[in-house]
């Protein structure tokens, strides 16, 4: 009975909608979005649930979780390619104009027309950056800064560029006869290799530490990119349309007009081969090759785990115009006519991340920790830490790897005052869906400064005498100006500027030229990093000298000496008699 119900539901879905196609999977595994224009390009973001579609100068943003078209924008320009980033998407036109769309606003927030023809792009997920190669220049698009800057210039024509897709920061730039391997953050070429037979294409694995080159004489060369050792060389008899390297560097896929071969790198054997009745119009692979999507003009096939038969098959009445598989293979999107079809290819379990912050309010240079757990409690899972100033526009802060029981802990410190939000993202794996934690808020405030002053004298001093004031700041303020406020007995106020030394200390001398009580304190007006602070107040009394009391000790001494002298003289006189 369950099979008959499922079959009836499928028939109702197929024949009650304007798009006519048949599928060997249940309707709960796919969604169809009907747009107001014929779709030419469709792409899906790797992390967030967004699909971007284009056709007839119109861009559309679809939320594949909610199943709704969120926004549409009339670009009035022809688009040749779309590259979804982490928080934004890039549209590239045939006249080499680059448009940056924000997922949140879904309108061009930046555009730049390059002088040379765009030949290739490479997306670096870890830095949320897109590298764009023209004939002899590689540009770096920074969505956060909304700028395009020159990253590298070459003497030879560039034929291709590739980047590590997840977590790491390496870029390979292929010119006609050379490959330059670059560390993006150091902006340093780690090595350059000459390829006399020429380079057509390259792929770089994130976790496998390998790079694949397709040379001009139809050879595939797989190298270890840390030491340039050749791991495998595969000689092809026919020129392929496309070659790919799995993220772990274990497999190489070779796409021909009507066939796909997958090689195991370690022994160069073909582990999967599939021929089709017709030319392949498009194909895409998940990062580990566990999911492979192939489209013919009116058919779409989905293979899983190198299966001999497709696990899903769509037969269409209109030609497939575009196809894109999410990097983890969980969702496939393809377009035909004015429709976008979203297919859930993996049936994965739910996951979650819980995080907390040790101290939600810290001072500049103080350290706090973000701590949490990944559920399921898996080790060695790379998580993305994201930050936002408003809780909506998120940017990558860095990565962290889970330890025992899915636990992770990250130290956070800032050199300036700021209010900022943090959250943690996991891409997921074959068994579990990706997830995003709830945000936590951190407030970084200016540091408190303690200023203490002392004097060398006691609480009283003589009129017109000079006293020395010594001061100290904690933490040490080096070469900072403080105000020394002095109030005389008559109520007059004096202000002096004092400068701290390398130990955060200062000294100053004051002449007490009025009789009575003097009050002294130091004040620090604060800075970008420190709060204002006022020292303790010192009170000292200036008094006149009492001359009688000062002379008496001397007179007493003189009298005593005189009396002693008289006594001695008398003793001598008596002894002489």
PDB file of C-alpha atoms in Angstrom, residues 458-464 485-493 511-521 537-544:
ATOM      1  CA  UNK A 458      56.035  64.967  55.364  1.00  0.00           C
ATOM      2  CA  UNK A 459      52.593  66.507  55.723  1.00  0.00           C
ATOM      3  CA  UNK A 460      54.186  69.903  56.484  1.00  0.00           C
ATOM      4  CA  UNK A 461      56.891  71.951  54.789  1.00  0.00           C
ATOM      5  CA  UNK A 462      58.340  75.414  55.181  1.00  0.00           C
ATOM      6  CA  UNK A 463      57.119  78.342  53.166  1.00  0.00           C
ATOM      7  CA  UNK A 464      59.068  78.915  49.898  1.00  0.00           C
ATOM      8  CA  UNK A 485      46.575  69.966  39.291  1.00  0.00           C
ATOM      9  CA  UNK A 486      47.805  72.123  42.155  1.00  0.00           C
ATOM     10  CA  UNK A 487      45.516  74.278  44.351  1.00  0.00           C
ATOM     11  CA  UNK A 488      47.133  76.944  46.552  1.00  0.00           C
ATOM     12  CA  UNK A 489      45.840  78.031  49.987  1.00  0.00           C
ATOM     13  CA  UNK A 490      44.287  81.141  48.404  1.00  0.00           C
ATOM     14  CA  UNK A 491      42.255  78.983  46.001  1.00  0.00           C
ATOM     15  CA  UNK A 492      44.311  79.578  42.890  1.00  0.00           C
ATOM     16  CA  UNK A 493      44.589  76.542  40.580  1.00  0.00           C
ATOM     17  CA  UNK A 511      57.583  75.620  45.190  1.00  0.00           C
ATOM     18  CA  UNK A 512      55.239  76.334  48.091  1.00  0.00           C
ATOM     19  CA  UNK A 513      55.107  80.120  47.907  1.00  0.00           C
ATOM     20  CA  UNK A 514      51.939  80.590  49.973  1.00  0.00           C
ATOM     21  CA  UNK A 515      51.314  79.825  53.601  1.00  0.00           C
ATOM     22  CA  UNK A 516      48.568  77.324  54.253  1.00  0.00           C
ATOM     23  CA  UNK A 517      47.170  74.072  52.862  1.00  0.00           C
ATOM     24  CA  UNK A 518      48.080  72.949  49.337  1.00  0.00           C
ATOM     25  CA  UNK A 519      46.221  70.205  47.426  1.00  0.00           C
ATOM     26  CA  UNK A 520      47.804  68.214  44.596  1.00  0.00           C
ATOM     27  CA  UNK A 521      46.507  65.456  42.318  1.00  0.00           C
ATOM     28  CA  UNK A 537      44.905  63.758  46.488  1.00  0.00           C
ATOM     29  CA  UNK A 538      47.935  64.860  48.485  1.00  0.00           C
ATOM     30  CA  UNK A 539      47.539  67.599  51.097  1.00  0.00           C
ATOM     31  CA  UNK A 540      50.590  69.459  52.447  1.00  0.00           C
ATOM     32  CA  UNK A 541      50.778  72.471  54.786  1.00  0.00           C
ATOM     33  CA  UNK A 542      53.271  75.293  54.180  1.00  0.00           C
ATOM     34  CA  UNK A 543      54.372  77.124  57.313  1.00  0.00           C
ATOM     35  CA  UNK A 544      56.737  80.004  58.157  1.00  0.00           C
TER      36      UNK A 544
END
